[in-house]
PDB file of C-alpha atoms in Angstrom:
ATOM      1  CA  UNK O   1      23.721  93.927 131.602  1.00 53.00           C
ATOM      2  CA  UNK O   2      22.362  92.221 128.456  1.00 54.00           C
ATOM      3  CA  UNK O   3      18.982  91.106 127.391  1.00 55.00           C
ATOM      4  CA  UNK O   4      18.010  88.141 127.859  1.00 61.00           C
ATOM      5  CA  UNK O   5      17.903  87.342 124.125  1.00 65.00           C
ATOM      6  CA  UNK O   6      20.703  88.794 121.710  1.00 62.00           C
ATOM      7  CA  UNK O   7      19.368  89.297 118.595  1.00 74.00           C
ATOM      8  CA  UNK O   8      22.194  90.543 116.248  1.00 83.00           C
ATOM      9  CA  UNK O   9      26.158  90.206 116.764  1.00 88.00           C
ATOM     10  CA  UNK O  10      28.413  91.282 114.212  1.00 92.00           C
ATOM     11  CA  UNK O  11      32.911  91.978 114.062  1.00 95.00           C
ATOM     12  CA  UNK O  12      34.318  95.019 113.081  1.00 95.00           C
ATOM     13  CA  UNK O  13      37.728  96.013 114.140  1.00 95.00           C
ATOM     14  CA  UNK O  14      38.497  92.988 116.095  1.00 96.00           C
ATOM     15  CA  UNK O  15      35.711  93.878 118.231  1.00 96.00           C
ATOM     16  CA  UNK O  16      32.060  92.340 118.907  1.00 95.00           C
ATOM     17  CA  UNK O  17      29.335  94.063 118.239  1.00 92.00           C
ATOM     18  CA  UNK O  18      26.445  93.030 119.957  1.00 89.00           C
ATOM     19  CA  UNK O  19      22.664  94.485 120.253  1.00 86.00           C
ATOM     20  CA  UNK O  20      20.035  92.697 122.432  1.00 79.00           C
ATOM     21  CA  UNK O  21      15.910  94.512 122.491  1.00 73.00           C
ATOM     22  CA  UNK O  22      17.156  97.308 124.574  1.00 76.00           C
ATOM     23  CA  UNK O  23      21.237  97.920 124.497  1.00 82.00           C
ATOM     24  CA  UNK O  24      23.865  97.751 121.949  1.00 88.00           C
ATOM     25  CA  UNK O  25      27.283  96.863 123.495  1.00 90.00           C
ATOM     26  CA  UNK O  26      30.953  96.117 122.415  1.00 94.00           C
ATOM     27  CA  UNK O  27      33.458  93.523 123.230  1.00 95.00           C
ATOM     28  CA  UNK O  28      37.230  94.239 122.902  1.00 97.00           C
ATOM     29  CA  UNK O  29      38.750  90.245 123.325  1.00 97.00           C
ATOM     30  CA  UNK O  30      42.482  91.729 123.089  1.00 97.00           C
ATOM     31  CA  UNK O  31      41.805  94.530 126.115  1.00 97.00           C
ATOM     32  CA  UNK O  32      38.824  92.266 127.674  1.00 97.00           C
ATOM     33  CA  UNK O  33      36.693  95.581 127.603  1.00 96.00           C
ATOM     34  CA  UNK O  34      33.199  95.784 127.133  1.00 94.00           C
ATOM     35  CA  UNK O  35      31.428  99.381 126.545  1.00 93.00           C
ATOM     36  CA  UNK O  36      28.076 100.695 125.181  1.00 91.00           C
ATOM     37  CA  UNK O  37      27.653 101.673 121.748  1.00 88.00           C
ATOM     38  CA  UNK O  38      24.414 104.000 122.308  1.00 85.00           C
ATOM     39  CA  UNK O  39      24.064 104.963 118.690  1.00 85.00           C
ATOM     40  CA  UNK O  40      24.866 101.885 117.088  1.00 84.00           C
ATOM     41  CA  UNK O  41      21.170 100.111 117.845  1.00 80.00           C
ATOM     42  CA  UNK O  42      19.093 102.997 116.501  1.00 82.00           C
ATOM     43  CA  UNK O  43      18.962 101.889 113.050  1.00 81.00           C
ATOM     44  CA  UNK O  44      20.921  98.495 112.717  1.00 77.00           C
ATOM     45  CA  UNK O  45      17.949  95.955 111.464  1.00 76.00           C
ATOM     46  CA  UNK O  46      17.858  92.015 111.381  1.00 71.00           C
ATOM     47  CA  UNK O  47      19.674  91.582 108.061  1.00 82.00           C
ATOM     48  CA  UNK O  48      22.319  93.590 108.157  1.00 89.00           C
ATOM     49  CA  UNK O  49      26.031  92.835 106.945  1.00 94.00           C
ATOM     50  CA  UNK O  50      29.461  93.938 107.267  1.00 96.00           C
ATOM     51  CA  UNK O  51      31.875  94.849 104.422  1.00 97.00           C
ATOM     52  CA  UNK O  52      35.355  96.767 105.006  1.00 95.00           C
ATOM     53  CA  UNK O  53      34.657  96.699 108.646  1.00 95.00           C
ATOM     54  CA  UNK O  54      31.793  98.931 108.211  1.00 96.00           C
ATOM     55  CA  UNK O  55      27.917  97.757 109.064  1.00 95.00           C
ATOM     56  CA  UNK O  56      25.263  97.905 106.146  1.00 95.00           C
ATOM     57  CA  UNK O  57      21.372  97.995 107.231  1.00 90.00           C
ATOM     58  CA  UNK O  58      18.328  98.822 105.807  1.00 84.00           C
ATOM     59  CA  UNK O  59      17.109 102.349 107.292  1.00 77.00           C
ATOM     60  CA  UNK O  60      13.812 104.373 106.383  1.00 75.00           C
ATOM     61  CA  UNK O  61      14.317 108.173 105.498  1.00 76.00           C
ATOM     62  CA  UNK O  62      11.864 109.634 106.543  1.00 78.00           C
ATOM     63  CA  UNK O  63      12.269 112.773 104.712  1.00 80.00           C
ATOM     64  CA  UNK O  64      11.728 111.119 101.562  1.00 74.00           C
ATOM     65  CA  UNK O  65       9.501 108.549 102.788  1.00 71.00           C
ATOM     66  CA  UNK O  66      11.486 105.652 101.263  1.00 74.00           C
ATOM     67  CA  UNK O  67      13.838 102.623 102.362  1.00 77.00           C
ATOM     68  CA  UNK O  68      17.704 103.150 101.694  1.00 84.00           C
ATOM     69  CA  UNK O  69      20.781 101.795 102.804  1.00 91.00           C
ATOM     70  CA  UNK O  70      22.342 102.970 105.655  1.00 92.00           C
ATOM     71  CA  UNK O  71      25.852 101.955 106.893  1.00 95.00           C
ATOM     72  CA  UNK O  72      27.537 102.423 110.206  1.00 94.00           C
ATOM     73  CA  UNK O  73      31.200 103.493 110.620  1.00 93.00           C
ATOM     74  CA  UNK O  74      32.570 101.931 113.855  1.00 92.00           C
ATOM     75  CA  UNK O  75      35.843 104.035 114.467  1.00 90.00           C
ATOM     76  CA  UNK O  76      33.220 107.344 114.553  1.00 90.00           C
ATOM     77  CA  UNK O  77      30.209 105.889 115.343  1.00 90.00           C
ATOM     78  CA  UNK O  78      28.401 107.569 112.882  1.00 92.00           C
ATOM     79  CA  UNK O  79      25.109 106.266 110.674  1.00 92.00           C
ATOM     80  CA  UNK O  80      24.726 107.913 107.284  1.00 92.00           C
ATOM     81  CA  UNK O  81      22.936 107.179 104.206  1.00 92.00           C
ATOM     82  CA  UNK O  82      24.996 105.103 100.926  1.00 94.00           C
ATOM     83  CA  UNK O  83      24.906 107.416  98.243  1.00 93.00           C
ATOM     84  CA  UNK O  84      23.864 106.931  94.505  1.00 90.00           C
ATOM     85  CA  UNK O  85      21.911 104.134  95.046  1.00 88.00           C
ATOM     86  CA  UNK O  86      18.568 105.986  96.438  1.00 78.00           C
ATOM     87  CA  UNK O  87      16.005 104.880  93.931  1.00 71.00           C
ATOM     88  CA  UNK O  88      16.061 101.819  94.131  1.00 74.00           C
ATOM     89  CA  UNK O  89      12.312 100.856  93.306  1.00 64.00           C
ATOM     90  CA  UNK O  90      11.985  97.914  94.806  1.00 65.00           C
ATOM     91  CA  UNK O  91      13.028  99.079  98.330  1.00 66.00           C
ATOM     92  CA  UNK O  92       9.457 100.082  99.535  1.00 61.00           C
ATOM     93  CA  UNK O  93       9.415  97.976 102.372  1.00 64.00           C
ATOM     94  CA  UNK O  94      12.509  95.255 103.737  1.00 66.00           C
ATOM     95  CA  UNK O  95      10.509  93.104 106.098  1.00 72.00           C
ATOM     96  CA  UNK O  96      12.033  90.057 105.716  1.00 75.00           C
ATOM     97  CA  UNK O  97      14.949  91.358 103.448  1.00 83.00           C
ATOM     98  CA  UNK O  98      18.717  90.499 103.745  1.00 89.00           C
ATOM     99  CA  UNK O  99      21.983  91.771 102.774  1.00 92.00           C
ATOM    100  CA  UNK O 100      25.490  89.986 102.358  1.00 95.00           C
ATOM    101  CA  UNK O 101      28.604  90.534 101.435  1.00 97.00           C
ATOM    102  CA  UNK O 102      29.489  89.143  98.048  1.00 96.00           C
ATOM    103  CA  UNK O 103      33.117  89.512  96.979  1.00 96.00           C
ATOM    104  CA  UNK O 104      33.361  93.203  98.889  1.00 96.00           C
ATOM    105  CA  UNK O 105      30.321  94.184  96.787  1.00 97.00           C
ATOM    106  CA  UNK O 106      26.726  94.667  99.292  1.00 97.00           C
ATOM    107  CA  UNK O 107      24.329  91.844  97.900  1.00 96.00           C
ATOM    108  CA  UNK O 108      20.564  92.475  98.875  1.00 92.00           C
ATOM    109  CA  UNK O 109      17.855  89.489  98.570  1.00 91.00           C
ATOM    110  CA  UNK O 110      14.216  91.682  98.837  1.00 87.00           C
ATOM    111  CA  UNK O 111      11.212  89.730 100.012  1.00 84.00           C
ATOM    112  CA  UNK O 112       8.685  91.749  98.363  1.00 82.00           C
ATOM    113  CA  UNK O 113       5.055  90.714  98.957  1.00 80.00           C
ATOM    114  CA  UNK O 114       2.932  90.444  95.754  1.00 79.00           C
ATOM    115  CA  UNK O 115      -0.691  90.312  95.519  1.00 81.00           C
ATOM    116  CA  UNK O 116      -1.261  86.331  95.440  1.00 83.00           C
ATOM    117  CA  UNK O 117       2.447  85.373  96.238  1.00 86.00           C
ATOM    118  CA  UNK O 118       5.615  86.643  97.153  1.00 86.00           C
ATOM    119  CA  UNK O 119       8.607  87.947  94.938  1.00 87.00           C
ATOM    120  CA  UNK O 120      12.803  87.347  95.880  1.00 90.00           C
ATOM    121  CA  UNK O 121      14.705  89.722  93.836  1.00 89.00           C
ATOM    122  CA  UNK O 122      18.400  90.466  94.124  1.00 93.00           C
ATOM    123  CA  UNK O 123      20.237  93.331  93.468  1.00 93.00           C
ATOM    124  CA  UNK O 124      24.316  93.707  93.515  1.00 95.00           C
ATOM    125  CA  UNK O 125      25.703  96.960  94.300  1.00 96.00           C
ATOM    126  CA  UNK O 126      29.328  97.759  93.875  1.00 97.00           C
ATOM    127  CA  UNK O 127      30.614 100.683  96.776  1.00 97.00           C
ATOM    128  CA  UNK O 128      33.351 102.961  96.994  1.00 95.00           C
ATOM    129  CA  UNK O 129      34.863 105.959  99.494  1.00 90.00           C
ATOM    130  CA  UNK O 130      34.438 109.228  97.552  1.00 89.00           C
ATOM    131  CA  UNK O 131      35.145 112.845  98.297  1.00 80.00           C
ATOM    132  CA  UNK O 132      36.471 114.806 101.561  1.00 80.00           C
ATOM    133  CA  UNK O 133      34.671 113.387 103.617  1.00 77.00           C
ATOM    134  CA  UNK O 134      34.792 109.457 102.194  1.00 83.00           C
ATOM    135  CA  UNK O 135      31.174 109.182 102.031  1.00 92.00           C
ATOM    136  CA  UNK O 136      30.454 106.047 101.135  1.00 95.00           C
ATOM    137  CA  UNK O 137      28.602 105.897  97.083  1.00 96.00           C
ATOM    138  CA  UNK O 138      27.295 102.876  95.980  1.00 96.00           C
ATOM    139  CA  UNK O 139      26.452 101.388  91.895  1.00 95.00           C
ATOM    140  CA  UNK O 140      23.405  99.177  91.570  1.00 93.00           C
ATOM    141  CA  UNK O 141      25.389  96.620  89.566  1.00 95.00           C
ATOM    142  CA  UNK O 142      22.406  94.037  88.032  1.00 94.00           C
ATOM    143  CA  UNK O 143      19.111  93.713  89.865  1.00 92.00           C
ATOM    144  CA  UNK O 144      16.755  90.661  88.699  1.00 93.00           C
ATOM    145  CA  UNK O 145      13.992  88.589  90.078  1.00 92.00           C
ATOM    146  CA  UNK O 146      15.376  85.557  91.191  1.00 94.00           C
ATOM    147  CA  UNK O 147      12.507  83.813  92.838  1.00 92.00           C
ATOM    148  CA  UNK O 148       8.528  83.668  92.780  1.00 92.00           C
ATOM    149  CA  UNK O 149       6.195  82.201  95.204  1.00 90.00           C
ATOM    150  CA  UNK O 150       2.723  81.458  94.845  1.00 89.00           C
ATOM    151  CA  UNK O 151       0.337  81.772  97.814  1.00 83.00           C
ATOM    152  CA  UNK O 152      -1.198  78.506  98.994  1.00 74.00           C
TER     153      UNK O 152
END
């Protein structure tokens, strides 16, 4: 049984992905199956996007205390980090943050709070399957500030 309130939905696969505040379940429309994804609501955020039918969040590692990218593979159900992109500076904290997909590439709009305003930069980050395994690597692209807002 859902939530009352669904708070993110998402396609991969020609399925539905859909997490409420307690559950994450999937919809099959050409089987008319639903099932539980257990794993899939532990790290996907508000602000999350899909490119190449894979799901790209924000996530915190905590073993080096910073924000990174995370992205979810669907047909494994498996969460792992996007490598080559783990210093990015800027990703302190991603309250408020967003990420799209722009042309294949992962586009990221930070809300960063600044003493006496608020800053909106974006940063474009090319990915690619590499290795064995297919991990997937990611190139920070351009990052700029786009946007700055003074308190009131």
């Amino acid at each position: 049984e859902l939530y009352k309130i669904t708070l993110k939905s998402v396609v991969m696969n020609e399925k539905i992905y859909i997490m409420d505040r307690r559950n994450s379940v999937v919809y099959d429309p050409r089987k008319s199956v639903w099932e539980r994804d257990f794993l899939l609501n532990t790290y996907w955020e508000v602000g999350s996007c899909v490119i190449d039918n894979m799901l790209y969040t924000f996530g915190f590692d905590c073993q080096k205390s910073v924000y990174r990218i995370r992205v979810y593979d669907p047909r494994v159900r498996v969460w792992s980090f996007v490598k080559g992109v783990e210093n990015i500076p800027m990703m302190l904290k991603t309250q408020g943050s967003r990420m799209a997909n722009h042309g294949g590439d992962l586009t990221i709009l930070l809300n960063l709070d600044k003493s006496g305003g608020t800053e909106i930069w974006c940063i474009q980050v090319a990915l690619e399957r590499r290795g064995e395994h297919r991990e997937i690597w990611g190139k920070v692209l351009w990052s700029n500030l786009v946007l700055t807002l003074e308190n009131s």
